[in-house]
Amino acid sequence: MSVDLKIVENKQMIAPPKTSASLWDWVRNNLFNNWYNTILTFVAGFIIIGIAYNVLSWVLFEAQWTVITNNYRLFMVGRYPLSELWRIWSLLTIVSFMFGLCSGSFKGTILRLSGILAGIYLIHLLAPFTASSSKVWLAVQLAGLVIGFLIALKLPYNKRIAIIGWVITIPLVFFFIHGFGILPEVRTTFWNGLLLTVLLAGVAIILSFPLGVLLALGRTSKLPAIKYFCIGYIELIRAVPLITIFLMAQVLIPLFLPTGLTIDNLLRVMLGATLFTAAYAAENVRGGLQSIPNGQYEAAKAIGLNPFQTTFFIVLPQALRAIIPTIVGQSISMFKDTSLVAIVGLLDLLGIAQSVKSNPEFLGRHMEVYIYIAFVYWVIAYSMSYSSRRIEKSLGVGER
Amino acid sequence: MSKSQQVKTPFWRDDRILPIIFQVVFVVIVVLFFGFLINNAINGLSRLGINFGFNFLRRTASFNISESLISYDASDIYGRAIIVGMLNTLRIAIIGVILATILGVLVGIGRLSKNWLVRKLSGMYIEIFRNTPLLVQIFIWYFAVILPLPQVQESFAIGNFYFNNRGIAIPWFLSNDGTLIWLVLFIVGLAGAFFTWRFQLNQQVKKGKRTFPFIWALAALLTSWLLAFLVTQSGPFNISIPELGNFNFSGGLRVSAEFLAILTGLVIYTATFIAEIVRAGIQSVNKGQTEAAQAIGLKSSTMMRLVILPQAIRIIIPPITSQYLNLTKNSSLAIAVGYQELVAVGNTTINQSGHAVEVFLIIICVYLALNLTTSLFMNIFNRKTQLVER
């Protein structure tokens, strides 16, 4: 051994070959390394320049963005009463604070998400069209974010506190938006715009998850009655388009309820979205369950755990960890799919866009309105998919 | 010892009895729940004066459907209207699947291109269109791109392609007397070309000499074309060019604005998912396979065809099947722009006749059947390409 080492030491050290290439080398290797790549480069370059030129000239000179800036409140909260708007702002402050707290405790992906949030606040704070009262509130949001972050850095057990904080926040959402006791009630028809979109997506994602876990457990169960019920439910729901579910929620739920009992339109849509997403969540969870090796079950049995304990303490924690990226993917598609409620007459972000562009004052401003809301959807969906990719990398699921 | 065997396990701890009790309770709860709902529905329907049943399908529909593959007018029955809607769904699904696959595969390969610019362009396309809702995209195409186009009379034209706010009119093939003969001979030619190619390739492998299989195959195909031309004395088809009449174009292929909007939206949206699947499939093939193929001297096209793709296709097929099904289901968003497919026709039928339960049952059954047949075909295809493990 020592002899070998000696030989190595005695060898003349040769510098490794140069890996860093000059810009010209890079261009030659990546863009013009043979004739068809050269053609491709020119074609792609032509397309990119064409698109960029047209898009920029439209955004900067042709588009009339007053349709957005004049209706900004409509896009965000719709017809939510002006006098009660402070409730939404306070709720947002709590959420911002929680984001700050989480990013201080967990760092990583959530920290970057908070960075994006701070960026959005900052842009609106600096935008010339923002009302001065909103500017104050936006500054409060930023402060909440930063304070949350700083507190988390100093706090012991900050991760546990952050999770408990979210659990407390969820009922607060309904307290603030709907109003309860001391706060006057705001009817659901006034919950519009981005507020409704986020609320719908949040409710569907959070509620569908436990339901999906139950359905997945049912589908993998050995008891035939439960198994076939779950298979039937999952396959039936997955076969039909979401818009059919929404239409059914509109038309059939009133029919199936006992006389005299009526359910709010928004609640029906939420129910439809939750039942729909649960079927997809179930299939994702089932994928996670199947990835657990048999040895885990056998080991759990060997140390004397009953089936309930095996499922909830051994199998599910591992299965759910493995499918976090899939769940985020599912959440993104649910978030995008909330736009379908515009078809059944709810005024979510897309519904508001439809009504804004039919305002005679802003006739023919379709493109500006749609591009703006598409951009809003894009920012949220892209942040989610970005965090999913980061989580996937840190879990090592995607790397093989 | 014998005493302990005498003691019976109480039934609430018995592994054989517990599951049965559990299932019975579950079934009873489910039956009660659905019984409650159905009872309510029956009461509700009788209050509205609607009898459950499919007889209403024979009544006159009295609404119009602007696009239909079979003859239909307002005096036809509901049943026929629903079939028209079903055919419209199929039409959009089939055309959409074909176009989305082509675009998706191209972009997916573009994502893996050695060319940096092509890679970035494909990536940008995917990130933009995958992360915005399909419905918003469809609205953009319909309200912001197609409807602001000029009127029919002032159609915007590129050559013989006309664009206006009622859709597009493009030159299209028109069959003539010789089309059938051309078609038969073309298929014969294709088969001949395939067998010649295989035969020559085998010869090449056996004898170790170049036998130019591709050129032979091409020659076989061209021979069949020459033969067809000699027999029919005409081209395979005539080309019909759209002409502006008093109110609209005639001749050529005319695509309505609604169909165009929903098709463009579906294809561009679904292609992003297909592209990601294709990319992941190709990347999932072990790098050793590429290196081994290079080591035995295969050129890159041969390597792709014989080594990479057969392995990648196995990974690609199952997720791409679910994308095809997604496209079919998403075609129901056409209701938002007024293209009359199954859900839209069903919705109109419900509004007119009040038979909501029956119509929803029909819609569910049609989609279920579509799903099951697609899965069936894809499963057969999947089994054929599946790895045979030893």
mmCIF file of N, CA, C and O in Angstrom, chain A residues 338-383:
data_model
loop_
_atom_site.group_PDB
_atom_site.id
_atom_site.type_symbol
_atom_site.label_atom_id
_atom_site.label_comp_id
_atom_site.label_asym_id
_atom_site.label_seq_id
_atom_site.Cartn_x
_atom_site.Cartn_y
_atom_site.Cartn_z
ATOM 1 N N THR A 338 -59.688 25.719 -10.565
ATOM 2 C CA THR A 338 -60.719 26.533 -9.923
ATOM 3 C C THR A 338 -61.305 27.532 -10.907
ATOM 4 O O THR A 338 -62.419 28.009 -10.711
ATOM 5 N N SER A 339 -60.556 27.826 -11.991
ATOM 6 C CA SER A 339 -61.068 28.793 -12.965
ATOM 7 C C SER A 339 -62.370 28.299 -13.594
ATOM 8 O O SER A 339 -63.137 29.092 -14.122
ATOM 9 N N LEU A 340 -62.632 26.985 -13.509
ATOM 10 C CA LEU A 340 -63.855 26.449 -14.117
ATOM 11 C C LEU A 340 -65.122 26.939 -13.435
ATOM 12 O O LEU A 340 -66.204 26.862 -14.018
ATOM 13 N N VAL A 341 -64.995 27.409 -12.188
ATOM 14 C CA VAL A 341 -66.219 27.854 -11.517
ATOM 15 C C VAL A 341 -66.803 29.082 -12.204
ATOM 16 O O VAL A 341 -67.970 29.402 -12.002
ATOM 17 N N ALA A 342 -65.986 29.756 -13.034
ATOM 18 C CA ALA A 342 -66.513 30.903 -13.778
ATOM 19 C C ALA A 342 -67.641 30.452 -14.703
ATOM 20 O O ALA A 342 -68.572 31.211 -14.967
ATOM 21 N N ILE A 343 -67.576 29.205 -15.181
ATOM 22 C CA ILE A 343 -68.614 28.709 -16.091
ATOM 23 C C ILE A 343 -69.943 28.544 -15.360
ATOM 24 O O ILE A 343 -71.000 28.783 -15.921
ATOM 25 N N VAL A 344 -69.889 28.145 -14.071
ATOM 26 C CA VAL A 344 -71.149 27.969 -13.351
ATOM 27 C C VAL A 344 -71.543 29.245 -12.607
ATOM 28 O O VAL A 344 -72.357 29.202 -11.697
ATOM 29 N N GLY A 345 -70.961 30.371 -13.005
ATOM 30 C CA GLY A 345 -71.482 31.653 -12.553
ATOM 31 C C GLY A 345 -70.857 32.232 -11.301
ATOM 32 O O GLY A 345 -71.338 33.239 -10.800
ATOM 33 N N LEU A 346 -69.789 31.634 -10.774
ATOM 34 C CA LEU A 346 -69.125 32.255 -9.638
ATOM 35 C C LEU A 346 -68.126 33.281 -10.156
ATOM 36 O O LEU A 346 -67.561 33.115 -11.238
ATOM 37 N N LEU A 347 -67.891 34.318 -9.372
ATOM 38 C CA LEU A 347 -66.987 35.374 -9.831
ATOM 39 C C LEU A 347 -65.600 35.191 -9.218
ATOM 40 O O LEU A 347 -65.179 35.970 -8.364
ATOM 41 N N ASP A 348 -64.913 34.171 -9.640
ATOM 42 C CA ASP A 348 -63.518 34.025 -9.212
ATOM 43 C C ASP A 348 -62.672 34.950 -10.094
ATOM 44 O O ASP A 348 -63.218 35.793 -10.815
ATOM 45 N N LEU A 349 -61.368 34.801 -10.052
ATOM 46 C CA LEU A 349 -60.508 35.688 -10.828
ATOM 47 C C LEU A 349 -60.943 35.744 -12.293
ATOM 48 O O LEU A 349 -61.060 36.824 -12.892
ATOM 49 N N LEU A 350 -61.225 34.573 -12.877
ATOM 50 C CA LEU A 350 -61.640 34.533 -14.280
ATOM 51 C C LEU A 350 -63.039 35.120 -14.450
ATOM 52 O O LEU A 350 -63.309 35.857 -15.414
ATOM 53 N N GLY A 351 -63.934 34.811 -13.495
ATOM 54 C CA GLY A 351 -65.295 35.352 -13.568
ATOM 55 C C GLY A 351 -65.281 36.867 -13.528
ATOM 56 O O GLY A 351 -66.007 37.539 -14.279
ATOM 57 N N ILE A 352 -64.447 37.419 -12.637
ATOM 58 C CA ILE A 352 -64.312 38.881 -12.546
ATOM 59 C C ILE A 352 -63.775 39.441 -13.861
ATOM 60 O O ILE A 352 -64.257 40.464 -14.368
ATOM 61 N N ALA A 353 -62.792 38.716 -14.429
ATOM 62 C CA ALA A 353 -62.231 39.167 -15.706
ATOM 63 C C ALA A 353 -63.329 39.244 -16.764
ATOM 64 O O ALA A 353 -63.412 40.216 -17.522
ATOM 65 N N GLN A 354 -64.187 38.205 -16.787
ATOM 66 C CA GLN A 354 -65.287 38.195 -17.758
ATOM 67 C C GLN A 354 -66.188 39.406 -17.574
ATOM 68 O O GLN A 354 -66.635 40.009 -18.539
ATOM 69 N N SER A 355 -66.473 39.755 -16.301
ATOM 70 C CA SER A 355 -67.397 40.867 -16.103
ATOM 71 C C SER A 355 -66.707 42.215 -16.341
ATOM 72 O O SER A 355 -67.335 43.144 -16.821
ATOM 73 N N VAL A 356 -65.407 42.295 -16.021
ATOM 74 C CA VAL A 356 -64.687 43.552 -16.256
ATOM 75 C C VAL A 356 -64.630 43.854 -17.748
ATOM 76 O O VAL A 356 -64.892 44.972 -18.187
ATOM 77 N N LYS A 357 -64.348 42.831 -18.565
ATOM 78 C CA LYS A 357 -64.173 43.122 -19.985
ATOM 79 C C LYS A 357 -65.505 43.398 -20.660
ATOM 80 O O LYS A 357 -65.534 43.955 -21.745
ATOM 81 N N SER A 358 -66.633 43.030 -20.018
ATOM 82 C CA SER A 358 -67.916 43.370 -20.635
ATOM 83 C C SER A 358 -68.412 44.742 -20.169
ATOM 84 O O SER A 358 -69.471 45.191 -20.588
ATOM 85 N N ASN A 359 -67.636 45.381 -19.315
ATOM 86 C CA ASN A 359 -67.950 46.753 -18.925
ATOM 87 C C ASN A 359 -67.759 47.665 -20.138
ATOM 88 O O ASN A 359 -66.680 47.707 -20.719
ATOM 89 N N PRO A 360 -68.815 48.398 -20.559
ATOM 90 C CA PRO A 360 -68.707 49.190 -21.801
ATOM 91 C C PRO A 360 -67.562 50.204 -21.787
ATOM 92 O O PRO A 360 -67.036 50.577 -22.833
ATOM 93 N N GLU A 361 -67.150 50.607 -20.580
ATOM 94 C CA GLU A 361 -66.052 51.563 -20.488
ATOM 95 C C GLU A 361 -64.746 50.991 -21.035
ATOM 96 O O GLU A 361 -63.884 51.714 -21.517
ATOM 97 N N PHE A 362 -64.623 49.659 -20.906
ATOM 98 C CA PHE A 362 -63.363 49.030 -21.319
ATOM 99 C C PHE A 362 -63.583 48.052 -22.467
ATOM 100 O O PHE A 362 -63.041 46.966 -22.488
ATOM 101 N N LEU A 363 -64.414 48.452 -23.428
ATOM 102 C CA LEU A 363 -64.755 47.557 -24.516
ATOM 103 C C LEU A 363 -63.512 47.201 -25.352
ATOM 104 O O LEU A 363 -62.695 48.063 -25.640
ATOM 105 N N GLY A 364 -63.416 45.926 -25.724
ATOM 106 C CA GLY A 364 -62.331 45.499 -26.602
ATOM 107 C C GLY A 364 -60.998 45.334 -25.913
ATOM 108 O O GLY A 364 -59.975 45.170 -26.556
ATOM 109 N N ARG A 365 -60.985 45.373 -24.591
ATOM 110 C CA ARG A 365 -59.707 45.209 -23.868
ATOM 111 C C ARG A 365 -59.539 43.768 -23.391
ATOM 112 O O ARG A 365 -59.043 43.521 -22.310
ATOM 113 N N HIS A 366 -59.977 42.808 -24.228
ATOM 114 C CA HIS A 366 -59.907 41.393 -23.837
ATOM 115 C C HIS A 366 -58.486 40.987 -23.474
ATOM 116 O O HIS A 366 -58.234 40.390 -22.450
ATOM 117 N N MET A 367 -57.587 41.313 -24.409
ATOM 118 C CA MET A 367 -56.236 40.794 -24.296
ATOM 119 C C MET A 367 -55.590 41.236 -22.985
ATOM 120 O O MET A 367 -55.026 40.424 -22.267
ATOM 121 N N GLU A 368 -55.697 42.527 -22.641
ATOM 122 C CA GLU A 368 -55.066 43.030 -21.424
ATOM 123 C C GLU A 368 -55.589 42.288 -20.199
ATOM 124 O O GLU A 368 -54.825 41.834 -19.352
ATOM 125 N N VAL A 369 -56.935 42.144 -20.141
ATOM 126 C CA VAL A 369 -57.554 41.500 -18.984
ATOM 127 C C VAL A 369 -57.084 40.060 -18.844
ATOM 128 O O VAL A 369 -56.635 39.634 -17.778
ATOM 129 N N TYR A 370 -57.157 39.320 -19.955
ATOM 130 C CA TYR A 370 -56.798 37.900 -19.873
ATOM 131 C C TYR A 370 -55.316 37.711 -19.615
ATOM 132 O O TYR A 370 -54.915 36.817 -18.877
ATOM 133 N N ILE A 371 -54.495 38.533 -20.266
ATOM 134 C CA ILE A 371 -53.056 38.381 -20.063
ATOM 135 C C ILE A 371 -52.716 38.650 -18.601
ATOM 136 O O ILE A 371 -51.932 37.937 -17.980
ATOM 137 N N TYR A 372 -53.375 39.667 -18.026
ATOM 138 C CA TYR A 372 -53.087 39.975 -16.619
ATOM 139 C C TYR A 372 -53.468 38.810 -15.709
ATOM 140 O O TYR A 372 -52.663 38.371 -14.880
ATOM 141 N N ILE A 373 -54.696 38.256 -15.875
ATOM 142 C CA ILE A 373 -55.071 37.185 -14.946
ATOM 143 C C ILE A 373 -54.249 35.920 -15.229
ATOM 144 O O ILE A 373 -53.882 35.203 -14.305
ATOM 145 N N ALA A 374 -53.918 35.696 -16.505
ATOM 146 C CA ALA A 374 -53.068 34.547 -16.811
ATOM 147 C C ALA A 374 -51.738 34.686 -16.085
ATOM 148 O O ALA A 374 -51.187 33.715 -15.553
ATOM 149 N N PHE A 375 -51.246 35.928 -16.038
ATOM 150 C CA PHE A 375 -49.974 36.179 -15.354
ATOM 151 C C PHE A 375 -50.106 35.910 -13.849
ATOM 152 O O PHE A 375 -49.214 35.312 -13.239
ATOM 153 N N VAL A 376 -51.229 36.332 -13.262
ATOM 154 C CA VAL A 376 -51.435 36.081 -11.828
ATOM 155 C C VAL A 376 -51.459 34.573 -11.558
ATOM 156 O O VAL A 376 -50.763 34.067 -10.670
ATOM 157 N N TYR A 377 -52.248 33.850 -12.353
ATOM 158 C CA TYR A 377 -52.287 32.396 -12.198
ATOM 159 C C TYR A 377 -50.890 31.815 -12.360
ATOM 160 O O TYR A 377 -50.471 30.932 -11.633
ATOM 161 N N TRP A 378 -50.180 32.326 -13.371
ATOM 162 C CA TRP A 378 -48.863 31.777 -13.689
ATOM 163 C C TRP A 378 -47.899 31.959 -12.517
ATOM 164 O O TRP A 378 -47.186 31.026 -12.163
ATOM 165 N N VAL A 379 -47.897 33.162 -11.928
ATOM 166 C CA VAL A 379 -46.955 33.411 -10.829
ATOM 167 C C VAL A 379 -47.190 32.415 -9.690
ATOM 168 O O VAL A 379 -46.252 31.803 -9.174
ATOM 169 N N ILE A 380 -48.466 32.209 -9.341
ATOM 170 C CA ILE A 380 -48.754 31.309 -8.220
ATOM 171 C C ILE A 380 -48.423 29.864 -8.592
ATOM 172 O O ILE A 380 -47.747 29.152 -7.841
ATOM 173 N N ALA A 381 -48.885 29.440 -9.774
ATOM 174 C CA ALA A 381 -48.650 28.046 -10.167
ATOM 175 C C ALA A 381 -47.156 27.781 -10.333
ATOM 176 O O ALA A 381 -46.652 26.727 -9.928
ATOM 177 N N TYR A 382 -46.453 28.757 -10.902
ATOM 178 C CA TYR A 382 -45.030 28.527 -11.124
ATOM 179 C C TYR A 382 -44.272 28.478 -9.795
ATOM 180 O O TYR A 382 -43.372 27.648 -9.640
ATOM 181 N N SER A 383 -44.663 29.331 -8.832
ATOM 182 C CA SER A 383 -43.993 29.260 -7.524
ATOM 183 C C SER A 383 -44.212 27.892 -6.902
ATOM 184 O O SER A 383 -43.304 27.320 -6.288
#
